[in-house]
Every structure is written in C-alpha cells, then in structure tokens.
Amino acid sequence: MSAEPAAPAPTVGDLAGLAASVLAVAPRAVGGLWLRAGAGPARDRWLADLNRLMPPEIAWKRVPAGVSEGRLLGGLDLSATLASGRPVSETGLLAAAHGGVLLVTMAERLDPAAAALITRAMDTGEARSERDGLALLHPAEFGLIACDEGEPGEAPPLALTDRLGLCLDLAVLPASGHPHDAEAVRAARALLPRVQADARHLTDFCAAALQLGIASLRTPLQALAIARVLAALEARIRVESGDILNAIALAMLPRATRLPESAEEPAEAPAAPEEPPAPDESRSRREPDDIPEDIPVEAALASLPPKLLESLIAKMGDLRTRRTGSAGQAAKNARERGRVFGSKSGDPRTGARLSVIDTLRAAAPWQKLRHGPGEPAQGIAVRREDFRIVRRKARSRTTTIFVVDASGSSALQRLQEAKGAVQLLLAECYVRRDEVALIAFRGRKADVVLPPTRALTRASRALAAMVGGGGTPLATAIDNARLTAESVLRAGQTPFLVFMTDGRANIARDGSPGRVQAMEDAMASGRRLAELRQPIIVIDTSARPAEQAASLARAMQARYLPLPQADPQRLVSAVSALQGQERERRAS
Amino acid sequence: MSPESLAIQGYAHPEPAGDSAPRYQPAGRPRPQRPEPQAEAPRGRALYPFSALVGQEAMKTALLLTTVDPTIGGVLIFGDRGTGKSTAIRALAALLPPMRAVAGCPYACEPGRPADSCEHCRGLRQGKSLDASIEIPVPVVDLPLGATEDRVVGALDLEKALARGEKAFQPGLLAKAHRGYLYIDEVNLLEDHLVDVLLDVAASGENVVEREGLSIRHPARFVLIGSGNPEEGELRPQLLDRFGLSLDVVTPTDLETRIEVIRRRDAFDRDPHGFCAQWKAKDVALRRKISAARRRLPMLAVSEEALRKATELCLALGTDGLRGELTLIRAARAMAAWQGATSVDGEHVRAVGVMALQHRLRRNPLDEARAAVRVERAIEEVFGPEKAAP
C-alpha cells in the first residue's frame, strides 16, 4: 500500500456524518460510539439524524448516570410479585435495549461498577443478574452511545471508552449533513457480511495503532470493523485504502497518545503537509524496526484539513492528560451516601428504604397461617412485623489533598523532607483506603499532578518525580486546591487539605513576580479557602518556624505544624489525630 | 447485519436480532440440571478456544497449574484491558475434563469422598445410592458485579415459601462453584461485604448461612479467580495473599504478536464455529495433558534441593508466614507434573517463583509496582544466573 490517499479526502462535516452512518449499519460490530458534546441542539440534531438512519422499530433506551444496578440488570417486580403471590421478574435496561441502542447520558459521571455491568453485557451479549433471589438471563445485544459532556478533566470510565470503536467530538467535528440515507444504510447492512478485508489491512491498523501510541488491542480490531462498514456503505465488497483512512480518523486519531514524528509540528508547516520532512532521518529514530515503512497514518493525517488536524491534536493533549489522570474518579463515589449491607426489621415510613426481597422472605413462612385453612390465597399477606428496611453503612470517604511547595525557596533539602513526610501520610491513607490528590507548585504554575485517586502507587511515583526550583505562586496553588476540594465535595466526599510550604510567596496570582503582591494574594486566597469550612493543615517547611506560614495558616483557619520540630512520625500522628477529630465532629 | 463482534474478550455474538425471548430461570435449580459442558456459556455461542490464545504465557501457565492441583489456591490476574483475561478464564471452562459427582447431590460431592458438611450425602451414607454417580462439567461460575448477597451465599427459596409455605434453602453461587472455579472480573470493584464473605468461605471451604430462620452449612471449595485493572483502584491488602498465584498481564507491544491476536480474534468473530473446529485438536491435546499431569501429581516426590531452595527464597524475600512457602512447593509440584518430570526440582521452584510470591512481599504499599522485580532478583541470588534455554 502506498501513502497516497486514494479516496477523496474526508472533510470536516463528513466525519461526523460518516460516524452516524457507520453506527447505524453495525452498532455492535463497531463497538458503539463515544460522543463528546455538551447537551444542546448540536448533539440532539446529530442523535436525531442517527435515529432517522436506523431501522424505525428498534428500541432506544436511555441510561442516566446515577443508574442503580437493579435498574440496569432487572430484578424482582414488586407489584406483580405481590399481586400474583409468586416471584415475578422485571426486565432491566440492558435487556430492554436488546436489538436497539443504549444511550448513556453524562457518561463521565457513570459509576465504575455500573460501567462494568454495561461492558459485561457488551462482551457477552446478554444481561445476567443474580439479584433478589432470582437468576435472570436475557439477551442484551445493543449498540452503545456514551455521551460525555466534554468537560476538561472528566471522561467516562476507561473500561467503557476502550470498547467504543467510534469516537466523535462535536466541538471538533461539527455535523453538517449526512452522506448516506436510510436506504443506503439498509443496503449496507445486507452487504456487510460479504465485505472482505485483506490481511494487509489488518497489518495497517496494527501498525497505525503502534505509531499513534494506542496500546489497546481493541482499537485496531474496531477500526477494521469500521473499514468494512465504510466499504459496505459505498456498496463495495472490498475494503479500499480510503476506508482505511476514514477508519483511522474515526477510531484512532482521537485516541492517539502521540503522533508519528513527521506530523509532530503541524502548526509550523500546515501549508505543506504532503511533504514529509526528511523521512529517512525521522524514520531511523523511530523505535521498533519492525514497523513497516509505508503505513497510512501519515496519509490519513495529511488528508485531513490542517485546521482540523490542529484541533484534533489539541484535543489529544487533553485526552492524554486525562488518561494519566483518573478518568471518572470524581464521579466514582458520588452515590456513596452509604452502601447497602443488609437489612433489619423496621418501619419504612420513617424514610428508610424498604428491602422488598427481605420483607417478602420474612412474610413467606406465615402465608398459610395468615390465609387461614381452606381459604384460597389472595396475593401475599404482608404484616407490619415483616417489614425489613435497608441498612446502609455510611461511609463518607476522605480525600486528602496534598499541596506541596516545590519552589526554590523551599530548599532542596526541605523538599526531600516534605516528600518523605508525604510518603508517610500516603501510607496512612492506604491503610484507611482514602483517596489522595497531589498539587505541586513552582515557577508560575500550580499543577494538579494527580487528581483524586485511590491508586496510591501512582501518587508515590508522581511525588518522587517532582523536581524543585523556581518561584512560589502560592495564591495560584491555594486557588487550585480550593477547586479540587470543591470537586471532592461535589462527589459527596470530604476533602482534607495538607499544605507543605514555607509560606514565602513571591509570584502573584496574575503570574507577576513581587513579594508584597504575592503575599497579599496568597492571604486573600487563603481566606476564600477558609470559607469552605473544611479541615486544613499547614506544615511549615522553612528551616526555622517563620511568621509567613503561620499567618497563612491563620488566614485559612488551619492547624499549623512546623516540620523542623516534628519528626516525620510525629507529623503523621498529628495529621491523623486531626483527621480523627474531624470524623468524630462530622459523625456527631 | 454483521457477524463481527466488537469485543476482544468474551463470546462471539451476532448483531442484534431482537427476536429471542428472554430466558427466565428460577435461581436454585437442582444440581443435575446444571447447564451442559461449557458451564456458563449460553447455548449457541461458541467460546474462544484456550489453545488459540496468543502469548500471555504466564497467565496460561498459572491457570493450567490450578487445573492440575486446585489446592494451589486461586489466581489473581491484574493488568491492562483487552489482554484476554476474561477470554482465557471462560476458555478454561471448556477445556477442563469433566468430573464425577454423587447423583442427586445439590453440591456435586465427589463419589466416595463426600464433604462432611453435605447434608444430602450424610443422609445417604448408609444407603448404597452414594455409589451412583454422574459425569458433569467442572463448574466455572461467573460472579457478576452487582450480585446481591442472597444470591451469592444462598437464601430462603422465595418461590417455595410463597407458593407452598415451605422453608427451603435456595443454594447460591458459592454452592454452584463447589469443586470448580469462581471467577470475579473487576474483583477490585466488588462490594466490601461480599469480599469478606468470599474470603471467609475460601479459607474454610464451607459456607455457613444463618438468615431468615435458616441454618445451613454446605461445602464450598473452589478456585477463586480474580481479575482487575489496577487503574480502577487497588485491591484490599487482606485479599491479596488469599490468592495462591498472582500475575500482571500487559498488552503485547510488538507488531507481529498484535497482528496475530487481532487476526485470530477477527477470524473467530466472523465464524466462531469454524474457528473452534480448527483448534479443537489442540484443545483436546491440552485436556489430555491436564489429565496426565493430575495422575502424575500424587506420585511426585519433592527433592531436598527444591525444598531448600524454596525456603531460601522465602527467607531472602522475608515473606510472612508459611503460606508462601506452601504455595511455592505446591505450584512447583504442579509444574513438575505438567512438564512430565519425575521429581520436583529447583528448576520447578524457580519457574513458579514470581507468580507464587510477588504478592506476598512485606507490605510496602508504595513499592508494589516493583514486587516482581524484587522476586526476580532474589531468585537470581538463590538459584544463580538463569541457564540459557536449551
């Protein structure tokens, strides 16, 4: 195969339209679609167009992000069970979507456990439930569309996005008309089983995936399926190189974690993308030598309008950071107002949730007696003493947010000590199964090195990799800490902030140097942070306890601990004690 | 409609048809009616053949060792998505040689050696019907996320209770898994209280149910297989060393392997039954090898050298307790049986060292990633540099 694009180059609007056509032809074969777009007319229009392309009789089921496991899987139908006097099952959303489309809205807020149920149904084509005393098995073959509002820093659970073959961002690729009609889709559905792809097409996709730094093996397989569908849509039974290019644009480019080197700087050479600069040199530096020379990635890139390519790359950067960050974590515990861990007898009218199954079990042994001898059973006699209510274990998780000063004023030695202390505190978090987040500030920036996560190994690695030096943008750091704390609160958890700094700010909020303005800004930010009324601790890392950090702690209404006086163990116990106090305060 | 599939893992599936009626089955069917071979595979779907799995040798070895000696104690598989974890375990179900069970026993007790806690077989002990046995597939039970506790441990049979006022026990998934495998995908997402139940039962081999006026005890010995992705959260430390073997799987990075994985998967998705027919001979050969290794296992003596090396290795790594050493020896013996060796030697210990020990190192939660490297280093120290492959 050669690198020249044989098919007409895809245009911006075509890709969004093509995605709809492909999905309409084979929603399951291509793995569904990841739709990044805010709720709004653009998304609605695209979905409505897709609906028109699909056969009219199929089911469209909508899954809200906060969906319960019971609703997804199905379980006991309460009213029918009570009426008939025997267990009657109720179909869940997964089974109800069989043969049609399952639409997950706000997928970035989807609970990983719910995502696991969906992905399992995608893998096996059936919904299997072991709940409420019932073992249910329903076919559940559906095409999945996961809508993601496209907020930076948030993405649906990776287990889900990895299975979605098509990837469309309506902000990058606005929809502008559709290249196929329902008739073409119908014809393509019929033709698809006969479409052949060559072995070399498979090789192309594998090579392209490696070139673009896509580790998942699902992606090339999905791209191959998409290429077949694209051929069927053009009434061909052979896959051609144009299909390959479009499939790469639809399935691979948005997931790329790196670019082939020749296309690395599109902004500098947007006018001449078809002129690969010194291919020999760039190729020779490329890692594995087993990658064939003529892969179509560059061709695909070159065939895209330069402006589109630029925005795709910008988006990729976004995706890349979100990959290393923890996708969906913020949403993870949103429903944790306590987990169900059994039931006890009680009155459901007090606002507690009735545990239907346990109530029925309690009532069951008495049915004969209650109906009386010879009396025909009319439904189930449930009495007040049968009521069982759901017991929940309240578990308000704590997310400890470490804000570490890596600036030059915190001398290297002190940074090492601070790191050591954070490592110890991390180990404590591990024991309690808390989540941690890490913010580092130096120079002009305060980066969220690690969004809230329970993967503490990553936190530890991120911490070890942290380098020191530069200015002290304390105000920016405090602002970012507040944003992180707010998102933790939104997820229904408790933030606990640990600042490790000497408090000597010298970069103002606007990034300009100057000690006075910087301190003023830091104090103002500190006072705003205090308004959150969350537990904060300031650990003074200066060589001798100094006024700056102490006054910062006062502004934040935080506990102040000088590090030089506290050996690391004492520090850990001081922090733990404070956290313990907080827990008790909340519990009471 | 396309015959292709979207998933790397799991079954082959046709495009939505929309016509098949939902299947409803009451939960506690009596044991003999358990689904035919391929325990958890729905009818009409083909399972990806075990012998067609590309690469992932450590994972395949660990799974095969548990088929030779189930007392090794479970496998924990952690790693990237789409590496064939679930595929391998589901394929294992179809690979296992069938087993014999006491006819009519709800827990499928072994003929001649029924579990003490089995009420059914205790009642039969005097009678001759204990000798009547049937051949059934080894159960491979999938514990779906979202399963409720009543279905896992068993509970009052609602249907019988409501319809007939009968107090009957409806066995749960733990009963179903007895003498077989219990597979939990995304084990790190499992509810904590269910994990506790599982740990308890896995340790004792017995499930004790005290609820709704029932007081039931039944055997539940199974090989626990857990898989998960570490990005989604770590496993509770207590759960880790309950697994006999553990391993990390990573996506292959070399082009040839990746192409082969996708070529086979694509072929399977487009024609599952034809693909399985192609690999049938290899799967049959594997099954025979398992049977032969099982027969060889009780006859294998552990050499002095193997014992000493195992102890040295555990000492060098400072693993807690004797569990590590025991597992190491058991796994080495299974390895020797699998390889057709006449005794268990140091080389067998070496071969299973990493998978038997890497999750038992003294806990430093912040250094978990390098556990395998630490074990490898200790192995080099104890055994000397690796001999070149013959």
PDB file of C-alpha atoms in Angstrom, chain A residues 422-567:
ATOM      1  CA  VAL A 422       4.009  12.978  52.337  1.00  0.00           C
ATOM      2  CA  GLN A 423       5.127   9.392  51.669  1.00  0.00           C
ATOM      3  CA  LEU A 424       4.385   8.526  55.276  1.00  0.00           C
ATOM      4  CA  LEU A 425       0.997  10.199  55.122  1.00  0.00           C
ATOM      5  CA  LEU A 426       0.289   8.336  51.888  1.00  0.00           C
ATOM      6  CA  ALA A 427       0.919   5.053  53.647  1.00  0.00           C
ATOM      7  CA  GLU A 428      -1.610   6.125  56.267  1.00  0.00           C
ATOM      8  CA  CYS A 429      -4.147   6.892  53.548  1.00  0.00           C
ATOM      9  CA  TYR A 430      -3.532   3.461  52.093  1.00  0.00           C
ATOM     10  CA  VAL A 431      -4.461   1.832  55.369  1.00  0.00           C
ATOM     11  CA  ARG A 432      -7.675   3.848  55.586  1.00  0.00           C
ATOM     12  CA  ARG A 433      -8.391   3.408  51.855  1.00  0.00           C
ATOM     13  CA  ASP A 434      -8.702   7.144  51.475  1.00  0.00           C
ATOM     14  CA  GLU A 435      -8.227   8.849  48.191  1.00  0.00           C
ATOM     15  CA  VAL A 436      -5.389  11.269  47.630  1.00  0.00           C
ATOM     16  CA  ALA A 437      -4.728  14.128  45.269  1.00  0.00           C
ATOM     17  CA  LEU A 438      -1.459  15.906  44.701  1.00  0.00           C
ATOM     18  CA  ILE A 439      -0.879  19.521  43.694  1.00  0.00           C
ATOM     19  CA  ALA A 440       2.634  20.812  43.182  1.00  0.00           C
ATOM     20  CA  PHE A 441       3.540  24.444  42.718  1.00  0.00           C
ATOM     21  CA  ARG A 442       6.689  26.101  41.467  1.00  0.00           C
ATOM     22  CA  GLY A 443       7.661  28.714  38.897  1.00  0.00           C
ATOM     23  CA  ARG A 444       4.408  30.281  37.756  1.00  0.00           C
ATOM     24  CA  LYS A 445       2.193  27.274  37.915  1.00  0.00           C
ATOM     25  CA  ALA A 446       0.404  25.045  40.362  1.00  0.00           C
ATOM     26  CA  ASP A 447      -0.402  21.759  38.662  1.00  0.00           C
ATOM     27  CA  VAL A 448      -2.801  19.125  39.792  1.00  0.00           C
ATOM     28  CA  VAL A 449      -0.179  16.421  39.443  1.00  0.00           C
ATOM     29  CA  LEU A 450      -2.672  13.774  40.434  1.00  0.00           C
ATOM     30  CA  PRO A 451      -6.451  14.162  40.565  1.00  0.00           C
ATOM     31  CA  PRO A 452      -8.204  12.326  43.409  1.00  0.00           C
ATOM     32  CA  THR A 453      -7.369   8.645  43.183  1.00  0.00           C
ATOM     33  CA  ARG A 454      -7.073   5.543  45.273  1.00  0.00           C
ATOM     34  CA  ALA A 455      -4.128   4.297  43.235  1.00  0.00           C
ATOM     35  CA  LEU A 456      -1.541   5.439  45.751  1.00  0.00           C
ATOM     36  CA  THR A 457       1.314   3.836  43.903  1.00  0.00           C
ATOM     37  CA  ARG A 458       0.773   6.469  41.253  1.00  0.00           C
ATOM     38  CA  ALA A 459       0.751   9.215  43.853  1.00  0.00           C
ATOM     39  CA  SER A 460       4.002   7.916  45.192  1.00  0.00           C
ATOM     40  CA  ARG A 461       5.577   7.830  41.759  1.00  0.00           C
ATOM     41  CA  ALA A 462       4.324  11.299  40.914  1.00  0.00           C
ATOM     42  CA  LEU A 463       5.799  12.580  44.137  1.00  0.00           C
ATOM     43  CA  ALA A 464       9.179  11.003  43.544  1.00  0.00           C
ATOM     44  CA  ALA A 465       9.329  12.518  40.076  1.00  0.00           C
ATOM     45  CA  MET A 466       8.660  16.027  41.383  1.00  0.00           C
ATOM     46  CA  VAL A 467      11.537  18.458  40.880  1.00  0.00           C
ATOM     47  CA  GLY A 468      12.196  21.640  42.782  1.00  0.00           C
ATOM     48  CA  GLY A 469      13.219  25.217  41.972  1.00  0.00           C
ATOM     49  CA  GLY A 470      11.649  28.448  40.758  1.00  0.00           C
ATOM     50  CA  GLY A 471       9.222  30.955  42.212  1.00  0.00           C
ATOM     51  CA  THR A 472       6.458  30.430  44.745  1.00  0.00           C
ATOM     52  CA  PRO A 473       2.997  31.000  43.214  1.00  0.00           C
ATOM     53  CA  LEU A 474       1.232  30.379  46.498  1.00  0.00           C
ATOM     54  CA  ALA A 475      -2.044  32.123  45.610  1.00  0.00           C
ATOM     55  CA  THR A 476      -2.494  30.037  42.452  1.00  0.00           C
ATOM     56  CA  ALA A 477      -1.735  26.909  44.451  1.00  0.00           C
ATOM     57  CA  ILE A 478      -4.361  27.750  47.052  1.00  0.00           C
ATOM     58  CA  ASP A 479      -6.912  28.532  44.336  1.00  0.00           C
ATOM     59  CA  ASN A 480      -6.286  25.208  42.636  1.00  0.00           C
ATOM     60  CA  ALA A 481      -6.509  23.423  45.966  1.00  0.00           C
ATOM     61  CA  ARG A 482      -9.886  25.073  46.515  1.00  0.00           C
ATOM     62  CA  LEU A 483     -11.132  23.954  43.090  1.00  0.00           C
ATOM     63  CA  THR A 484     -10.042  20.397  43.803  1.00  0.00           C
ATOM     64  CA  ALA A 485     -11.641  20.483  47.254  1.00  0.00           C
ATOM     65  CA  GLU A 486     -14.876  21.754  45.730  1.00  0.00           C
ATOM     66  CA  SER A 487     -14.989  18.933  43.215  1.00  0.00           C
ATOM     67  CA  VAL A 488     -14.349  16.463  46.041  1.00  0.00           C
ATOM     68  CA  LEU A 489     -17.287  17.953  47.938  1.00  0.00           C
ATOM     69  CA  ARG A 490     -19.469  17.690  44.859  1.00  0.00           C
ATOM     70  CA  ALA A 491     -18.652  13.985  44.716  1.00  0.00           C
ATOM     71  CA  GLY A 492     -20.044  13.591  48.196  1.00  0.00           C
ATOM     72  CA  GLN A 493     -16.702  13.205  49.925  1.00  0.00           C
ATOM     73  CA  THR A 494     -14.778  15.129  52.485  1.00  0.00           C
ATOM     74  CA  PRO A 495     -11.631  16.922  51.442  1.00  0.00           C
ATOM     75  CA  PHE A 496      -8.740  17.211  53.833  1.00  0.00           C
ATOM     76  CA  LEU A 497      -6.065  19.660  52.775  1.00  0.00           C
ATOM     77  CA  VAL A 498      -2.422  19.369  53.692  1.00  0.00           C
ATOM     78  CA  PHE A 499      -0.220  22.291  52.648  1.00  0.00           C
ATOM     79  CA  MET A 500       3.521  21.832  52.781  1.00  0.00           C
ATOM     80  CA  THR A 501       5.117  25.226  52.299  1.00  0.00           C
ATOM     81  CA  ASP A 502       7.279  27.858  53.934  1.00  0.00           C
ATOM     82  CA  GLY A 503       4.618  30.396  53.030  1.00  0.00           C
ATOM     83  CA  ARG A 504       7.093  32.705  51.278  1.00  0.00           C
ATOM     84  CA  ALA A 505       5.027  33.637  48.235  1.00  0.00           C
ATOM     85  CA  ASN A 506       6.765  35.663  45.533  1.00  0.00           C
ATOM     86  CA  ILE A 507       4.581  35.167  42.470  1.00  0.00           C
ATOM     87  CA  ALA A 508       1.252  36.957  42.439  1.00  0.00           C
ATOM     88  CA  ARG A 509      -1.955  35.408  41.187  1.00  0.00           C
ATOM     89  CA  ASP A 510      -1.519  37.014  37.762  1.00  0.00           C
ATOM     90  CA  GLY A 511       1.920  35.412  37.431  1.00  0.00           C
ATOM     91  CA  SER A 512       3.949  38.550  38.004  1.00  0.00           C
ATOM     92  CA  PRO A 513       6.878  38.479  40.429  1.00  0.00           C
ATOM     93  CA  GLY A 514       6.842  40.593  43.579  1.00  0.00           C
ATOM     94  CA  ARG A 515       6.781  39.536  47.191  1.00  0.00           C
ATOM     95  CA  VAL A 516       4.249  42.044  48.545  1.00  0.00           C
ATOM     96  CA  GLN A 517       1.531  41.492  45.972  1.00  0.00           C
ATOM     97  CA  ALA A 518       2.166  37.736  46.078  1.00  0.00           C
ATOM     98  CA  MET A 519       1.690  37.568  49.851  1.00  0.00           C
ATOM     99  CA  GLU A 520      -1.430  39.717  49.651  1.00  0.00           C
ATOM    100  CA  ASP A 521      -2.908  37.430  47.001  1.00  0.00           C
ATOM    101  CA  ALA A 522      -1.991  34.327  48.984  1.00  0.00           C
ATOM    102  CA  MET A 523      -3.722  35.651  52.091  1.00  0.00           C
ATOM    103  CA  ALA A 524      -6.828  36.535  50.106  1.00  0.00           C
ATOM    104  CA  SER A 525      -6.881  33.070  48.535  1.00  0.00           C
ATOM    105  CA  GLY A 526      -6.369  31.564  51.975  1.00  0.00           C
ATOM    106  CA  ARG A 527      -9.367  33.419  53.363  1.00  0.00           C
ATOM    107  CA  ARG A 528     -11.530  32.222  50.478  1.00  0.00           C
ATOM    108  CA  LEU A 529     -10.391  28.676  51.128  1.00  0.00           C
ATOM    109  CA  ALA A 530     -11.370  29.042  54.768  1.00  0.00           C
ATOM    110  CA  GLU A 531     -14.940  29.741  53.641  1.00  0.00           C
ATOM    111  CA  LEU A 532     -15.234  26.109  52.567  1.00  0.00           C
ATOM    112  CA  ARG A 533     -15.046  25.215  56.270  1.00  0.00           C
ATOM    113  CA  GLN A 534     -13.070  22.063  55.605  1.00  0.00           C
ATOM    114  CA  PRO A 535     -10.171  20.753  57.671  1.00  0.00           C
ATOM    115  CA  ILE A 536      -6.824  22.179  56.604  1.00  0.00           C
ATOM    116  CA  ILE A 537      -3.362  21.733  57.992  1.00  0.00           C
ATOM    117  CA  VAL A 538      -0.356  23.870  57.116  1.00  0.00           C
ATOM    118  CA  ILE A 539       3.004  22.236  57.594  1.00  0.00           C
ATOM    119  CA  ASP A 540       5.751  24.832  57.735  1.00  0.00           C
ATOM    120  CA  THR A 541       8.737  23.567  55.802  1.00  0.00           C
ATOM    121  CA  SER A 542      11.047  26.519  56.464  1.00  0.00           C
ATOM    122  CA  ALA A 543      14.294  25.826  58.293  1.00  0.00           C
ATOM    123  CA  ARG A 544      13.095  27.763  61.312  1.00  0.00           C
ATOM    124  CA  PRO A 545       9.396  28.234  62.049  1.00  0.00           C
ATOM    125  CA  ALA A 546       8.546  31.511  60.383  1.00  0.00           C
ATOM    126  CA  GLU A 547       5.806  34.072  60.546  1.00  0.00           C
ATOM    127  CA  GLN A 548       4.702  33.728  56.900  1.00  0.00           C
ATOM    128  CA  ALA A 549       3.461  30.178  57.111  1.00  0.00           C
ATOM    129  CA  ALA A 550       1.874  30.759  60.499  1.00  0.00           C
ATOM    130  CA  SER A 551      -0.094  33.771  59.293  1.00  0.00           C
ATOM    131  CA  LEU A 552      -1.125  31.879  56.198  1.00  0.00           C
ATOM    132  CA  ALA A 553      -2.475  29.151  58.476  1.00  0.00           C
ATOM    133  CA  ARG A 554      -4.422  31.790  60.404  1.00  0.00           C
ATOM    134  CA  ALA A 555      -5.928  33.146  57.188  1.00  0.00           C
ATOM    135  CA  MET A 556      -7.029  29.649  56.233  1.00  0.00           C
ATOM    136  CA  GLN A 557      -8.214  28.920  59.754  1.00  0.00           C
ATOM    137  CA  ALA A 558      -5.940  25.935  59.529  1.00  0.00           C
ATOM    138  CA  ARG A 559      -3.926  23.934  62.003  1.00  0.00           C
ATOM    139  CA  TYR A 560      -0.251  24.985  61.922  1.00  0.00           C
ATOM    140  CA  LEU A 561       2.573  22.485  62.311  1.00  0.00           C
ATOM    141  CA  PRO A 562       6.230  23.352  61.874  1.00  0.00           C
ATOM    142  CA  LEU A 563       8.040  20.493  60.153  1.00  0.00           C
ATOM    143  CA  PRO A 564      11.509  21.099  61.607  1.00  0.00           C
ATOM    144  CA  GLN A 565      10.235  20.439  65.095  1.00  0.00           C
ATOM    145  CA  ALA A 566       8.147  17.482  64.162  1.00  0.00           C
ATOM    146  CA  ASP A 567       9.948  14.342  63.210  1.00  0.00           C
TER     147      ASP A 567
END
